[in-house]
mmCIF file of C-alpha atoms in Angstrom:
data_model
loop_
_atom_site.group_PDB
_atom_site.id
_atom_site.type_symbol
_atom_site.label_atom_id
_atom_site.label_comp_id
_atom_site.label_asym_id
_atom_site.label_seq_id
_atom_site.Cartn_x
_atom_site.Cartn_y
_atom_site.Cartn_z
ATOM 1 C CA MET O 10 0.307 -0.182 -0.127
ATOM 2 C CA SER O 11 2.703 2.558 0.677
ATOM 3 C CA ARG O 12 3.906 1.589 -2.698
ATOM 4 C CA VAL O 13 1.092 3.422 -4.372
ATOM 5 C CA ALA O 14 0.615 6.417 -2.049
ATOM 6 C CA GLY O 15 4.910 6.684 -2.610
ATOM 7 C CA LYS O 16 3.642 6.051 -6.339
ATOM 8 C CA ILE O 17 0.597 9.023 -6.137
ATOM 9 C CA GLY O 18 2.823 11.819 -3.776
ATOM 10 C CA GLU O 19 5.348 11.830 -6.983
ATOM 11 C CA TRP O 20 2.936 12.450 -9.740
ATOM 12 C CA ILE O 21 0.822 14.694 -7.616
ATOM 13 C CA ASP O 22 4.070 16.759 -7.074
ATOM 14 C CA ARG O 23 5.424 16.593 -10.513
ATOM 15 C CA ALA O 24 1.527 17.409 -11.773
ATOM 16 C CA SER O 25 1.919 20.327 -8.892
ATOM 17 C CA GLY O 26 4.999 22.175 -11.233
ATOM 18 C CA TYR O 27 2.518 21.809 -15.086
ATOM 19 C CA LEU O 28 -0.064 23.264 -12.198
ATOM 20 C CA LEU O 29 2.023 25.676 -10.996
ATOM 21 C CA ALA O 30 2.843 26.436 -15.553
ATOM 22 C CA VAL O 31 -1.234 26.413 -16.130
ATOM 23 C CA ALA O 32 -1.560 28.881 -13.490
ATOM 24 C CA THR O 33 1.196 31.561 -13.682
ATOM 25 C CA THR O 34 0.989 31.686 -17.450
ATOM 26 C CA CYS O 35 -2.730 32.198 -17.333
ATOM 27 C CA THR O 36 -2.310 34.575 -14.804
ATOM 28 C CA ALA O 37 0.532 36.683 -17.063
ATOM 29 C CA THR O 38 -1.995 36.484 -20.527
ATOM 30 C CA GLY O 39 -4.918 37.731 -18.198
ATOM 31 C CA VAL O 40 -2.726 41.016 -16.902
ATOM 32 C CA ARG O 41 -1.692 40.908 -20.986
ATOM 33 C CA MET O 42 -5.073 41.302 -21.093
ATOM 34 C CA ALA O 43 -5.666 43.961 -19.215
ATOM 35 C CA MET O 44 -3.355 45.692 -20.253
ATOM 36 C CA GLN O 45 -3.890 45.584 -23.566
ATOM 37 C CA TYR O 46 -5.104 49.350 -24.405
ATOM 38 C CA GLN O 47 -2.247 50.647 -22.395
ATOM 39 C CA LEU O 48 0.244 48.382 -24.146
ATOM 40 C CA GLU O 49 -1.229 47.909 -27.552
ATOM 41 C CA ASP O 50 0.708 45.367 -30.186
ATOM 42 C CA ARG O 51 4.218 46.312 -27.624
ATOM 43 C CA SER O 52 5.768 43.542 -25.662
ATOM 44 C CA ARG O 53 3.004 41.132 -25.832
ATOM 45 C CA LEU O 54 5.340 38.280 -24.423
ATOM 46 C CA MET O 55 7.497 40.401 -21.960
ATOM 47 C CA LEU O 56 5.245 39.540 -19.131
ATOM 48 C CA PHE O 57 4.910 35.420 -19.767
ATOM 49 C CA PHE O 58 8.944 36.355 -18.092
ATOM 50 C CA PRO O 59 8.327 35.574 -14.894
ATOM 51 C CA ALA O 60 5.948 33.388 -15.326
ATOM 52 C CA VAL O 61 8.170 31.206 -16.767
ATOM 53 C CA LEU O 62 10.719 31.743 -14.259
ATOM 54 C CA LEU O 63 8.704 30.840 -10.933
ATOM 55 C CA THR O 64 7.727 28.144 -13.305
ATOM 56 C CA ALA O 65 10.620 26.212 -14.039
ATOM 57 C CA TRP O 66 12.829 27.611 -10.315
ATOM 58 C CA PHE O 67 9.365 25.781 -8.786
ATOM 59 C CA GLY O 68 8.398 23.314 -10.486
ATOM 60 C CA GLY O 69 11.587 22.321 -13.028
ATOM 61 C CA VAL O 70 13.027 21.740 -16.474
ATOM 62 C CA GLY O 71 9.909 20.074 -18.078
ATOM 63 C CA PRO O 72 6.911 22.524 -16.521
ATOM 64 C CA GLY O 73 9.443 25.803 -17.149
ATOM 65 C CA LEU O 74 9.545 24.546 -20.933
ATOM 66 C CA PHE O 75 5.475 23.487 -20.522
ATOM 67 C CA ALA O 76 4.737 27.072 -19.399
ATOM 68 C CA LEU O 77 7.315 28.449 -22.383
ATOM 69 C CA GLY O 78 5.804 26.695 -24.994
ATOM 70 C CA LEU O 79 2.553 27.915 -23.365
ATOM 71 C CA GLY O 80 3.207 31.159 -23.022
ATOM 72 C CA ALA O 81 3.756 31.679 -27.010
ATOM 73 C CA PHE O 82 0.915 29.446 -27.837
ATOM 74 C CA LEU O 83 -2.185 32.017 -25.621
ATOM 75 C CA SER O 84 -0.327 35.074 -27.493
ATOM 76 C CA ALA O 85 -0.286 34.176 -30.551
ATOM 77 C CA TRP O 86 -4.296 32.636 -30.273
ATOM 78 C CA LEU O 87 -5.783 35.915 -27.808
ATOM 79 C CA LEU O 88 -3.732 38.113 -27.573
ATOM 80 C CA ILE O 89 -2.043 38.859 -31.386
ATOM 81 C CA PRO O 90 -5.026 40.132 -33.761
ATOM 82 C CA PRO O 91 -7.379 37.895 -34.542
ATOM 83 C CA ALA O 92 -8.246 36.943 -31.670
ATOM 84 C CA ASN O 93 -9.413 33.308 -30.963
ATOM 85 C CA LEU O 94 -7.164 32.161 -34.216
ATOM 86 C CA ILE O 95 -4.078 30.977 -34.124
ATOM 87 C CA ASN O 96 -2.091 33.472 -35.689
ATOM 88 C CA PHE O 97 1.764 34.600 -35.399
ATOM 89 C CA GLY O 98 1.900 37.683 -36.920
ATOM 90 C CA ASP O 99 3.658 39.907 -39.112
ATOM 91 C CA ARG O 100 7.320 39.194 -39.798
ATOM 92 C CA ALA O 101 8.493 41.249 -36.738
ATOM 93 C CA GLU O 102 6.275 39.744 -34.378
ATOM 94 C CA GLN O 103 7.249 35.538 -35.268
ATOM 95 C CA VAL O 104 10.811 37.019 -34.981
ATOM 96 C CA GLY O 105 9.887 37.776 -30.919
ATOM 97 C CA THR O 106 7.919 34.939 -30.932
ATOM 98 C CA VAL O 107 11.501 33.292 -31.523
ATOM 99 C CA VAL O 108 13.523 35.772 -29.511
ATOM 100 C CA TYR O 109 10.903 35.216 -26.896
ATOM 101 C CA LEU O 110 11.472 31.298 -27.083
ATOM 102 C CA PHE O 111 15.289 31.610 -27.488
ATOM 103 C CA VAL O 112 15.652 33.261 -24.115
ATOM 104 C CA GLY O 113 12.903 31.506 -22.058
ATOM 105 C CA ALA O 114 14.796 27.453 -23.202
ATOM 106 C CA GLY O 115 18.346 30.503 -21.356
ATOM 107 C CA ILE O 116 16.482 31.341 -18.453
ATOM 108 C CA VAL O 117 15.242 27.607 -17.868
ATOM 109 C CA LEU O 118 18.546 25.986 -18.693
ATOM 110 C CA LEU O 119 20.343 29.294 -16.010
ATOM 111 C CA VAL O 120 17.153 27.754 -13.460
ATOM 112 C CA HIS O 121 17.568 24.019 -13.971
ATOM 113 C CA ARG O 122 22.043 24.205 -13.214
ATOM 114 C CA GLU O 123 20.629 26.574 -10.400
ATOM 115 C CA ARG O 124 18.969 24.406 -8.850
ATOM 116 C CA GLU O 125 21.942 20.998 -9.715
ATOM 117 C CA GLU O 126 24.214 23.470 -8.247
ATOM 118 C CA LYS O 127 22.377 23.587 -5.496
ATOM 119 C CA ARG O 128 21.950 20.054 -4.379
ATOM 120 C CA LYS O 129 24.777 19.325 -4.978
ATOM 121 C CA ARG O 130 26.021 21.944 -2.496
ATOM 122 C CA GLN O 131 23.614 20.744 -0.029
ATOM 123 C CA ALA O 132 25.083 16.644 -1.056
ATOM 124 C CA ALA O 133 28.315 18.219 0.148
ATOM 125 C CA GLN O 134 27.078 20.270 2.585
ATOM 126 C CA GLU O 135 25.235 16.684 4.496
ATOM 127 C CA GLN O 136 28.311 14.715 3.557
ATOM 128 C CA LEU O 137 30.773 17.164 5.198
ATOM 129 C CA GLU O 138 28.888 16.965 8.309
ATOM 130 C CA ARG O 139 28.354 13.416 8.735
ATOM 131 C CA LEU O 140 32.662 13.145 8.019
ATOM 132 C CA ASN O 141 32.654 15.558 10.966
ATOM 133 C CA GLU O 142 30.613 13.607 13.442
ATOM 134 C CA SER O 143 33.000 10.439 12.559
ATOM 135 C CA LEU O 144 35.415 12.418 12.855
ATOM 136 C CA GLU O 145 34.458 13.999 16.861
ATOM 137 C CA ILE O 146 33.657 10.261 17.617
ATOM 138 C CA ARG O 147 37.503 9.035 16.438
ATOM 139 C CA VAL O 148 38.904 12.181 18.766
ATOM 140 C CA LYS O 149 37.339 11.216 21.316
ATOM 141 C CA GLU O 150 37.396 7.239 20.757
ATOM 142 C CA ARG O 151 41.051 7.902 21.048
ATOM 143 C CA THR O 152 41.395 10.287 23.860
ATOM 144 C CA GLN O 153 39.647 7.987 25.797
ATOM 145 C CA GLU O 154 42.586 5.492 24.869
ATOM 146 C CA LEU O 155 45.584 7.934 25.436
ATOM 147 C CA GLU O 156 43.576 8.681 28.556
ATOM 148 C CA THR O 157 43.471 4.708 29.736
ATOM 149 C CA ALA O 158 47.325 4.694 28.752
ATOM 150 C CA ASN O 159 48.026 7.070 30.304
ATOM 151 C CA ARG O 160 46.871 6.063 33.779
ATOM 152 C CA GLU O 161 48.537 2.679 32.896
ATOM 153 C CA LEU O 162 51.831 4.498 32.708
ATOM 154 C CA GLU O 163 50.934 5.948 36.142
#
């Protein structure tokens, strides 16, 4: 039974990253749609970068890339006129989408590398603490041996 519960827990952990991707990307879409009159046709994809960053940081690579793709899709579907049709716009809009995808992929890669380095640092810190504890035990044992040897010599 605990094996099934463990698998369910793993699935929930994975799914939560993708749910975070949907939530952050939909929030960015909503904010961008609310600012449509102020921004007009400028910076359609700018608000999706924080969604990609947050999702990659808390969810990992897969959810981060999913947020990246979802942002491009929602922008093409809802933000580039005509709305409700998948449209990548004119050449400038297409170049902006390609730049968004490359920069977003770079963000996901950098966040992944940072998370991996953090895991390595934590593992090294834990190993260092274990080695320190074993060294302290060896020092106490050796001190006791030396005290015993000194008493025998007296």
